């Protein structure tokens, strides 16, 4: 009897759990542009992804402060996620 109680108890626990497989999957936010910048005076080469061309270029310049943006090209790339996992979006 105790074995069946354990089986039914585990089945009820899994059926009542609030987390589903969809909750465990978090899609990686994707960007649309990759910027490449370089500063040969300081030997700094960087690439950054962004939702738009300006965000990609600013992300690249943040890695190399005095760099020149060489290219910005459209492509799908994963955006860096902040440490707290929150991404704020502005409207307007």
PDB file of N, CA and C in Angstrom:
ATOM      1  N   UNK A   1       0.801  -1.192   0.000  1.00  0.00           N
ATOM      2  CA  UNK A   1       0.000   0.000   0.000  1.00  0.00           C
ATOM      3  C   UNK A   1       0.848   1.262   0.000  1.00  0.00           C
ATOM      4  N   UNK A   2       1.946   1.290   0.716  1.00  0.00           N
ATOM      5  CA  UNK A   2       2.742   2.505   0.797  1.00  0.00           C
ATOM      6  C   UNK A   2       3.409   2.823  -0.531  1.00  0.00           C
ATOM      7  N   UNK A   3       3.707   1.805  -1.302  1.00  0.00           N
ATOM      8  CA  UNK A   3       4.319   2.053  -2.616  1.00  0.00           C
ATOM      9  C   UNK A   3       3.344   2.797  -3.522  1.00  0.00           C
ATOM     10  N   UNK A   4       2.066   2.386  -3.514  1.00  0.00           N
ATOM     11  CA  UNK A   4       1.081   3.049  -4.364  1.00  0.00           C
ATOM     12  C   UNK A   4       0.784   4.459  -3.856  1.00  0.00           C
ATOM     13  N   UNK A   5       0.843   4.641  -2.579  1.00  0.00           N
ATOM     14  CA  UNK A   5       0.657   5.988  -2.037  1.00  0.00           C
ATOM     15  C   UNK A   5       1.774   6.920  -2.510  1.00  0.00           C
ATOM     16  N   UNK A   6       2.986   6.385  -2.545  1.00  0.00           N
ATOM     17  CA  UNK A   6       4.113   7.171  -3.029  1.00  0.00           C
ATOM     18  C   UNK A   6       3.969   7.499  -4.509  1.00  0.00           C
ATOM     19  N   UNK A   7       3.552   6.519  -5.302  1.00  0.00           N
ATOM     20  CA  UNK A   7       3.366   6.736  -6.748  1.00  0.00           C
ATOM     21  C   UNK A   7       2.288   7.779  -6.991  1.00  0.00           C
ATOM     22  N   UNK A   8       1.146   7.629  -6.317  1.00  0.00           N
ATOM     23  CA  UNK A   8       0.067   8.602  -6.507  1.00  0.00           C
ATOM     24  C   UNK A   8       0.443   9.982  -5.966  1.00  0.00           C
ATOM     25  N   UNK A   9       1.194  10.005  -4.897  1.00  0.00           N
ATOM     26  CA  UNK A   9       1.659  11.287  -4.348  1.00  0.00           C
ATOM     27  C   UNK A   9       2.588  12.009  -5.300  1.00  0.00           C
ATOM     28  N   UNK A  10       3.523  11.281  -5.899  1.00  0.00           N
ATOM     29  CA  UNK A  10       4.426  11.901  -6.886  1.00  0.00           C
ATOM     30  C   UNK A  10       3.674  12.341  -8.132  1.00  0.00           C
ATOM     31  N   UNK A  11       2.724  11.543  -8.583  1.00  0.00           N
ATOM     32  CA  UNK A  11       1.929  11.919  -9.754  1.00  0.00           C
ATOM     33  C   UNK A  11       1.141  13.192  -9.476  1.00  0.00           C
ATOM     34  N   UNK A  12       0.572  13.295  -8.295  1.00  0.00           N
ATOM     35  CA  UNK A  12      -0.180  14.500  -7.929  1.00  0.00           C
ATOM     36  C   UNK A  12       0.738  15.706  -7.812  1.00  0.00           C
ATOM     37  N   UNK A  13       1.942  15.482  -7.306  1.00  0.00           N
ATOM     38  CA  UNK A  13       2.903  16.575  -7.179  1.00  0.00           C
ATOM     39  C   UNK A  13       3.306  17.121  -8.551  1.00  0.00           C
ATOM     40  N   UNK A  14       3.584  16.236  -9.484  1.00  0.00           N
ATOM     41  CA  UNK A  14       3.964  16.683 -10.827  1.00  0.00           C
ATOM     42  C   UNK A  14       2.803  17.314 -11.571  1.00  0.00           C
ATOM     43  N   UNK A  15       1.602  16.819 -11.354  1.00  0.00           N
ATOM     44  CA  UNK A  15       0.432  17.386 -12.029  1.00  0.00           C
ATOM     45  C   UNK A  15       0.094  18.770 -11.483  1.00  0.00           C
ATOM     46  N   UNK A  16       0.372  19.003 -10.204  1.00  0.00           N
ATOM     47  CA  UNK A  16      -0.001  20.272  -9.581  1.00  0.00           C
ATOM     48  C   UNK A  16       1.115  21.307  -9.641  1.00  0.00           C
ATOM     49  N   UNK A  17       2.269  20.961 -10.176  1.00  0.00           N
ATOM     50  CA  UNK A  17       3.376  21.919 -10.182  1.00  0.00           C
ATOM     51  C   UNK A  17       3.072  23.078 -11.119  1.00  0.00           C
ATOM     52  N   UNK A  18       3.333  24.301 -10.694  1.00  0.00           N
ATOM     53  CA  UNK A  18       3.002  25.466 -11.515  1.00  0.00           C
ATOM     54  C   UNK A  18       3.952  25.675 -12.698  1.00  0.00           C
ATOM     55  N   UNK A  19       5.147  25.128 -12.645  1.00  0.00           N
ATOM     56  CA  UNK A  19       6.105  25.339 -13.731  1.00  0.00           C
ATOM     57  C   UNK A  19       5.885  24.307 -14.821  1.00  0.00           C
ATOM     58  N   UNK A  20       5.773  24.774 -16.032  1.00  0.00           N
ATOM     59  CA  UNK A  20       5.658  23.861 -17.163  1.00  0.00           C
ATOM     60  C   UNK A  20       6.938  23.942 -17.981  1.00  0.00           C
ATOM     61  N   UNK A  21       7.008  23.151 -19.013  1.00  0.00           N
ATOM     62  CA  UNK A  21       8.196  23.165 -19.865  1.00  0.00           C
ATOM     63  C   UNK A  21       8.352  24.519 -20.554  1.00  0.00           C
ATOM     64  N   UNK A  22       7.253  25.167 -20.839  1.00  0.00           N
ATOM     65  CA  UNK A  22       7.321  26.480 -21.491  1.00  0.00           C
ATOM     66  C   UNK A  22       7.903  27.530 -20.546  1.00  0.00           C
ATOM     67  N   UNK A  23       7.683  27.358 -19.239  1.00  0.00           N
ATOM     68  CA  UNK A  23       8.230  28.312 -18.283  1.00  0.00           C
ATOM     69  C   UNK A  23       9.747  28.176 -18.149  1.00  0.00           C
ATOM     70  N   UNK A  24      10.249  26.997 -18.368  1.00  0.00           N
ATOM     71  CA  UNK A  24      11.678  26.771 -18.216  1.00  0.00           C
ATOM     72  C   UNK A  24      12.466  27.285 -19.415  1.00  0.00           C
ATOM     73  N   UNK A  25      11.818  27.433 -20.553  1.00  0.00           N
ATOM     74  CA  UNK A  25      12.493  27.914 -21.760  1.00  0.00           C
ATOM     75  C   UNK A  25      12.362  29.414 -21.842  1.00  0.00           C
ATOM     76  N   UNK A  26      13.487  30.097 -21.830  1.00  0.00           N
ATOM     77  CA  UNK A  26      13.491  31.545 -22.023  1.00  0.00           C
ATOM     78  C   UNK A  26      14.152  31.834 -23.345  1.00  0.00           C
ATOM     79  N   UNK A  27      13.442  32.433 -24.265  1.00  0.00           N
ATOM     80  CA  UNK A  27      14.071  32.729 -25.545  1.00  0.00           C
ATOM     81  C   UNK A  27      15.163  33.780 -25.385  1.00  0.00           C
ATOM     82  N   UNK A  28      16.229  33.601 -26.107  1.00  0.00           N
ATOM     83  CA  UNK A  28      17.334  34.555 -26.085  1.00  0.00           C
ATOM     84  C   UNK A  28      16.934  35.749 -26.935  1.00  0.00           C
ATOM     85  N   UNK A  29      17.002  36.974 -26.397  1.00  0.00           N
ATOM     86  CA  UNK A  29      16.658  38.134 -27.212  1.00  0.00           C
ATOM     87  C   UNK A  29      17.639  38.272 -28.373  1.00  0.00           C
ATOM     88  N   UNK A  30      17.099  38.504 -29.540  1.00  0.00           N
ATOM     89  CA  UNK A  30      17.926  38.573 -30.735  1.00  0.00           C
ATOM     90  C   UNK A  30      18.021  40.010 -31.234  1.00  0.00           C
ATOM     91  N   UNK A  31      19.203  40.351 -31.718  1.00  0.00           N
ATOM     92  CA  UNK A  31      19.423  41.649 -32.325  1.00  0.00           C
ATOM     93  C   UNK A  31      19.378  41.524 -33.834  1.00  0.00           C
ATOM     94  N   UNK A  32      19.382  42.651 -34.496  1.00  0.00           N
ATOM     95  CA  UNK A  32      19.303  42.635 -35.957  1.00  0.00           C
ATOM     96  C   UNK A  32      20.561  43.148 -36.641  1.00  0.00           C
ATOM     97  N   UNK A  33      21.464  43.762 -35.876  1.00  0.00           N
ATOM     98  CA  UNK A  33      22.655  44.353 -36.492  1.00  0.00           C
ATOM     99  C   UNK A  33      23.900  44.018 -35.678  1.00  0.00           C
ATOM    100  N   UNK A  34      25.012  43.837 -36.384  1.00  0.00           N
ATOM    101  CA  UNK A  34      26.319  43.640 -35.758  1.00  0.00           C
ATOM    102  C   UNK A  34      27.231  44.755 -36.231  1.00  0.00           C
ATOM    103  N   UNK A  35      27.866  45.432 -35.280  1.00  0.00           N
ATOM    104  CA  UNK A  35      28.818  46.491 -35.601  1.00  0.00           C
ATOM    105  C   UNK A  35      30.226  45.993 -35.285  1.00  0.00           C
ATOM    106  N   UNK A  36      31.157  46.349 -36.137  1.00  0.00           N
ATOM    107  CA  UNK A  36      32.567  46.030 -35.940  1.00  0.00           C
ATOM    108  C   UNK A  36      33.317  47.341 -35.851  1.00  0.00           C
ATOM    109  N   UNK A  37      34.129  47.485 -34.816  1.00  0.00           N
ATOM    110  CA  UNK A  37      34.915  48.708 -34.681  1.00  0.00           C
ATOM    111  C   UNK A  37      36.340  48.346 -34.289  1.00  0.00           C
ATOM    112  N   UNK A  38      37.235  49.256 -34.582  1.00  0.00           N
ATOM    113  CA  UNK A  38      38.640  49.010 -34.258  1.00  0.00           C
ATOM    114  C   UNK A  38      39.365  50.308 -33.974  1.00  0.00           C
ATOM    115  N   UNK A  39      40.351  50.191 -33.116  1.00  0.00           N
ATOM    116  CA  UNK A  39      41.243  51.280 -32.779  1.00  0.00           C
ATOM    117  C   UNK A  39      42.649  50.704 -32.838  1.00  0.00           C
ATOM    118  N   UNK A  40      43.346  50.960 -33.910  1.00  0.00           N
ATOM    119  CA  UNK A  40      44.663  50.359 -34.089  1.00  0.00           C
ATOM    120  C   UNK A  40      45.714  51.003 -33.197  1.00  0.00           C
ATOM    121  N   UNK A  41      45.461  52.211 -32.708  1.00  0.00           N
ATOM    122  CA  UNK A  41      46.408  52.837 -31.797  1.00  0.00           C
ATOM    123  C   UNK A  41      46.495  52.105 -30.467  1.00  0.00           C
ATOM    124  N   UNK A  42      45.385  51.543 -30.038  1.00  0.00           N
ATOM    125  CA  UNK A  42      45.354  50.811 -28.767  1.00  0.00           C
ATOM    126  C   UNK A  42      45.172  49.318 -28.994  1.00  0.00           C
ATOM    127  N   UNK A  43      45.185  48.858 -30.226  1.00  0.00           N
ATOM    128  CA  UNK A  43      44.997  47.462 -30.600  1.00  0.00           C
ATOM    129  C   UNK A  43      43.701  46.908 -30.019  1.00  0.00           C
ATOM    130  N   UNK A  44      42.638  47.651 -30.216  1.00  0.00           N
ATOM    131  CA  UNK A  44      41.332  47.252 -29.699  1.00  0.00           C
ATOM    132  C   UNK A  44      40.415  46.945 -30.876  1.00  0.00           C
ATOM    133  N   UNK A  45      39.967  45.719 -30.968  1.00  0.00           N
ATOM    134  CA  UNK A  45      39.007  45.300 -31.978  1.00  0.00           C
ATOM    135  C   UNK A  45      37.786  44.766 -31.244  1.00  0.00           C
ATOM    136  N   UNK A  46      36.593  45.158 -31.668  1.00  0.00           N
ATOM    137  CA  UNK A  46      35.391  44.734 -30.948  1.00  0.00           C
ATOM    138  C   UNK A  46      34.241  44.533 -31.914  1.00  0.00           C
ATOM    139  N   UNK A  47      33.307  43.702 -31.493  1.00  0.00           N
ATOM    140  CA  UNK A  47      32.044  43.494 -32.196  1.00  0.00           C
ATOM    141  C   UNK A  47      30.928  43.576 -31.177  1.00  0.00           C
ATOM    142  N   UNK A  48      29.808  44.154 -31.575  1.00  0.00           N
ATOM    143  CA  UNK A  48      28.658  44.256 -30.679  1.00  0.00           C
ATOM    144  C   UNK A  48      27.385  44.076 -31.467  1.00  0.00           C
ATOM    145  N   UNK A  49      26.389  43.529 -30.804  1.00  0.00           N
ATOM    146  CA  UNK A  49      25.093  43.284 -31.412  1.00  0.00           C
ATOM    147  C   UNK A  49      24.102  44.311 -30.883  1.00  0.00           C
ATOM    148  N   UNK A  50      23.122  44.679 -31.704  1.00  0.00           N
ATOM    149  CA  UNK A  50      22.125  45.641 -31.264  1.00  0.00           C
ATOM    150  C   UNK A  50      20.812  45.466 -31.982  1.00  0.00           C
ATOM    151  N   UNK A  51      19.766  46.016 -31.388  1.00  0.00           N
ATOM    152  CA  UNK A  51      18.436  45.935 -32.001  1.00  0.00           C
ATOM    153  C   UNK A  51      18.340  46.803 -33.248  1.00  0.00           C
ATOM    154  N   UNK A  52      19.080  47.910 -33.252  1.00  0.00           N
ATOM    155  CA  UNK A  52      19.134  48.760 -34.438  1.00  0.00           C
ATOM    156  C   UNK A  52      20.589  49.147 -34.691  1.00  0.00           C
ATOM    157  N   UNK A  53      20.825  49.899 -35.747  1.00  0.00           N
ATOM    158  CA  UNK A  53      22.198  50.255 -36.132  1.00  0.00           C
ATOM    159  C   UNK A  53      22.881  51.104 -35.075  1.00  0.00           C
ATOM    160  N   UNK A  54      22.156  52.023 -34.479  1.00  0.00           N
ATOM    161  CA  UNK A  54      22.745  52.921 -33.481  1.00  0.00           C
ATOM    162  C   UNK A  54      23.117  52.151 -32.220  1.00  0.00           C
ATOM    163  N   UNK A  55      22.232  51.254 -31.768  1.00  0.00           N
ATOM    164  CA  UNK A  55      22.527  50.468 -30.567  1.00  0.00           C
ATOM    165  C   UNK A  55      23.740  49.566 -30.791  1.00  0.00           C
ATOM    166  N   UNK A  56      23.865  49.007 -31.975  1.00  0.00           N
ATOM    167  CA  UNK A  56      25.019  48.153 -32.274  1.00  0.00           C
ATOM    168  C   UNK A  56      26.304  48.973 -32.269  1.00  0.00           C
ATOM    169  N   UNK A  57      26.274  50.153 -32.878  1.00  0.00           N
ATOM    170  CA  UNK A  57      27.466  51.007 -32.922  1.00  0.00           C
ATOM    171  C   UNK A  57      27.841  51.500 -31.529  1.00  0.00           C
ATOM    172  N   UNK A  58      26.859  51.873 -30.705  1.00  0.00           N
ATOM    173  CA  UNK A  58      27.153  52.328 -29.345  1.00  0.00           C
ATOM    174  C   UNK A  58      27.711  51.200 -28.483  1.00  0.00           C
ATOM    175  N   UNK A  59      27.211  49.987 -28.667  1.00  0.00           N
ATOM    176  CA  UNK A  59      27.741  48.844 -27.928  1.00  0.00           C
ATOM    177  C   UNK A  59      29.180  48.548 -28.300  1.00  0.00           C
ATOM    178  N   UNK A  60      29.497  48.732 -29.559  1.00  0.00           N
ATOM    179  CA  UNK A  60      30.866  48.519 -30.026  1.00  0.00           C
ATOM    180  C   UNK A  60      31.790  49.601 -29.472  1.00  0.00           C
ATOM    181  N   UNK A  61      31.337  50.830 -29.495  1.00  0.00           N
ATOM    182  CA  UNK A  61      32.144  51.942 -28.971  1.00  0.00           C
ATOM    183  C   UNK A  61      32.311  51.847 -27.457  1.00  0.00           C
ATOM    184  N   UNK A  62      31.383  51.198 -26.760  1.00  0.00           N
ATOM    185  CA  UNK A  62      31.507  51.028 -25.313  1.00  0.00           C
ATOM    186  C   UNK A  62      32.656  50.083 -24.970  1.00  0.00           C
ATOM    187  N   UNK A  63      32.972  49.154 -25.862  1.00  0.00           N
ATOM    188  CA  UNK A  63      34.067  48.225 -25.617  1.00  0.00           C
ATOM    189  C   UNK A  63      35.415  48.853 -25.926  1.00  0.00           C
ATOM    190  N   UNK A  64      35.475  49.655 -26.962  1.00  0.00           N
ATOM    191  CA  UNK A  64      36.696  50.382 -27.337  1.00  0.00           C
ATOM    192  C   UNK A  64      36.330  51.860 -27.396  1.00  0.00           C
ATOM    193  N   UNK A  65      36.706  52.619 -26.386  1.00  0.00           N
ATOM    194  CA  UNK A  65      36.251  54.011 -26.251  1.00  0.00           C
ATOM    195  C   UNK A  65      36.614  54.905 -27.433  1.00  0.00           C
ATOM    196  N   UNK A  66      37.821  54.826 -27.921  1.00  0.00           N
ATOM    197  CA  UNK A  66      38.236  55.737 -28.994  1.00  0.00           C
ATOM    198  C   UNK A  66      38.220  55.062 -30.358  1.00  0.00           C
ATOM    199  N   UNK A  67      37.466  54.001 -30.494  1.00  0.00           N
ATOM    200  CA  UNK A  67      37.450  53.239 -31.750  1.00  0.00           C
ATOM    201  C   UNK A  67      36.586  53.909 -32.802  1.00  0.00           C
ATOM    202  N   UNK A  68      36.830  53.514 -34.020  1.00  0.00           N
ATOM    203  CA  UNK A  68      36.051  53.960 -35.162  1.00  0.00           C
ATOM    204  C   UNK A  68      35.187  52.786 -35.600  1.00  0.00           C
ATOM    205  N   UNK A  69      33.902  53.049 -35.831  1.00  0.00           N
ATOM    206  CA  UNK A  69      33.002  51.997 -36.293  1.00  0.00           C
ATOM    207  C   UNK A  69      33.306  51.729 -37.756  1.00  0.00           C
ATOM    208  N   UNK A  70      33.717  50.502 -38.045  1.00  0.00           N
ATOM    209  CA  UNK A  70      34.105  50.143 -39.409  1.00  0.00           C
ATOM    210  C   UNK A  70      32.908  49.681 -40.231  1.00  0.00           C
ATOM    211  N   UNK A  71      32.121  48.760 -39.699  1.00  0.00           N
ATOM    212  CA  UNK A  71      30.963  48.242 -40.433  1.00  0.00           C
ATOM    213  C   UNK A  71      29.796  48.043 -39.487  1.00  0.00           C
ATOM    214  N   UNK A  72      28.613  48.176 -40.023  1.00  0.00           N
ATOM    215  CA  UNK A  72      27.376  47.787 -39.352  1.00  0.00           C
ATOM    216  C   UNK A  72      26.593  47.007 -40.385  1.00  0.00           C
ATOM    217  N   UNK A  73      26.353  45.732 -40.089  1.00  0.00           N
ATOM    218  CA  UNK A  73      25.673  44.902 -41.078  1.00  0.00           C
ATOM    219  C   UNK A  73      24.474  44.208 -40.448  1.00  0.00           C
ATOM    220  N   UNK A  74      23.438  43.972 -41.240  1.00  0.00           N
ATOM    221  CA  UNK A  74      22.267  43.284 -40.702  1.00  0.00           C
ATOM    222  C   UNK A  74      22.525  41.784 -40.577  1.00  0.00           C
ATOM    223  N   UNK A  75      22.183  41.244 -39.434  1.00  0.00           N
ATOM    224  CA  UNK A  75      22.276  39.812 -39.178  1.00  0.00           C
ATOM    225  C   UNK A  75      21.544  39.501 -37.888  1.00  0.00           C
ATOM    226  N   UNK A  76      21.226  38.261 -37.659  1.00  0.00           N
ATOM    227  CA  UNK A  76      20.589  37.852 -36.402  1.00  0.00           C
ATOM    228  C   UNK A  76      21.675  37.433 -35.430  1.00  0.00           C
ATOM    229  N   UNK A  77      21.676  38.028 -34.247  1.00  0.00           N
ATOM    230  CA  UNK A  77      22.694  37.714 -33.255  1.00  0.00           C
ATOM    231  C   UNK A  77      22.084  37.816 -31.861  1.00  0.00           C
ATOM    232  N   UNK A  78      22.597  37.053 -30.898  1.00  0.00           N
ATOM    233  CA  UNK A  78      22.050  37.135 -29.541  1.00  0.00           C
ATOM    234  C   UNK A  78      22.514  38.404 -28.842  1.00  0.00           C
ATOM    235  N   UNK A  79      21.581  39.090 -28.229  1.00  0.00           N
ATOM    236  CA  UNK A  79      21.904  40.299 -27.472  1.00  0.00           C
ATOM    237  C   UNK A  79      22.468  39.925 -26.117  1.00  0.00           C
ATOM    238  N   UNK A  80      23.380  40.737 -25.594  1.00  0.00           N
ATOM    239  CA  UNK A  80      23.848  40.470 -24.235  1.00  0.00           C
ATOM    240  C   UNK A  80      22.722  40.735 -23.244  1.00  0.00           C
ATOM    241  N   UNK A  81      22.561  39.844 -22.283  1.00  0.00           N
ATOM    242  CA  UNK A  81      21.508  39.979 -21.285  1.00  0.00           C
ATOM    243  C   UNK A  81      22.112  40.575 -20.021  1.00  0.00           C
ATOM    244  N   UNK A  82      21.488  41.599 -19.447  1.00  0.00           N
ATOM    245  CA  UNK A  82      22.003  42.180 -18.209  1.00  0.00           C
ATOM    246  C   UNK A  82      22.057  41.134 -17.097  1.00  0.00           C
ATOM    247  N   UNK A  83      22.882  41.359 -16.071  1.00  0.00           N
ATOM    248  CA  UNK A  83      23.018  40.377 -14.996  1.00  0.00           C
ATOM    249  C   UNK A  83      21.709  40.050 -14.282  1.00  0.00           C
ATOM    250  N   UNK A  84      20.804  41.017 -14.163  1.00  0.00           N
ATOM    251  CA  UNK A  84      19.552  40.732 -13.463  1.00  0.00           C
ATOM    252  C   UNK A  84      18.517  40.089 -14.383  1.00  0.00           C
ATOM    253  N   UNK A  85      18.833  39.965 -15.684  1.00  0.00           N
ATOM    254  CA  UNK A  85      17.927  39.301 -16.620  1.00  0.00           C
ATOM    255  C   UNK A  85      16.807  40.172 -17.150  1.00  0.00           C
ATOM    256  N   UNK A  86      16.759  41.453 -16.754  1.00  0.00           N
ATOM    257  CA  UNK A  86      15.700  42.340 -17.189  1.00  0.00           C
ATOM    258  C   UNK A  86      16.129  43.130 -18.404  1.00  0.00           C
ATOM    259  N   UNK A  87      15.235  43.261 -19.342  1.00  0.00           N
ATOM    260  CA  UNK A  87      15.476  44.116 -20.497  1.00  0.00           C
ATOM    261  C   UNK A  87      14.358  45.149 -20.531  1.00  0.00           C
ATOM    262  N   UNK A  88      14.728  46.408 -20.405  1.00  0.00           N
ATOM    263  CA  UNK A  88      13.745  47.480 -20.391  1.00  0.00           C
ATOM    264  C   UNK A  88      13.569  47.992 -21.813  1.00  0.00           C
ATOM    265  N   UNK A  89      12.332  48.240 -22.161  1.00  0.00           N
ATOM    266  CA  UNK A  89      12.036  48.764 -23.488  1.00  0.00           C
ATOM    267  C   UNK A  89      11.306  50.085 -23.336  1.00  0.00           C
ATOM    268  N   UNK A  90      11.670  51.046 -24.147  1.00  0.00           N
ATOM    269  CA  UNK A  90      10.992  52.334 -24.105  1.00  0.00           C
ATOM    270  C   UNK A  90       9.992  52.406 -25.248  1.00  0.00           C
ATOM    271  N   UNK A  91       8.970  53.163 -25.047  1.00  0.00           N
ATOM    272  CA  UNK A  91       7.957  53.335 -26.082  1.00  0.00           C
ATOM    273  C   UNK A  91       7.947  54.796 -26.507  1.00  0.00           C
ATOM    274  N   UNK A  92       7.653  54.986 -27.785  1.00  0.00           N
ATOM    275  CA  UNK A  92       7.500  56.349 -28.251  1.00  0.00           C
ATOM    276  C   UNK A  92       8.515  56.788 -29.130  1.00  0.00           C
TER     277      UNK A  92
END
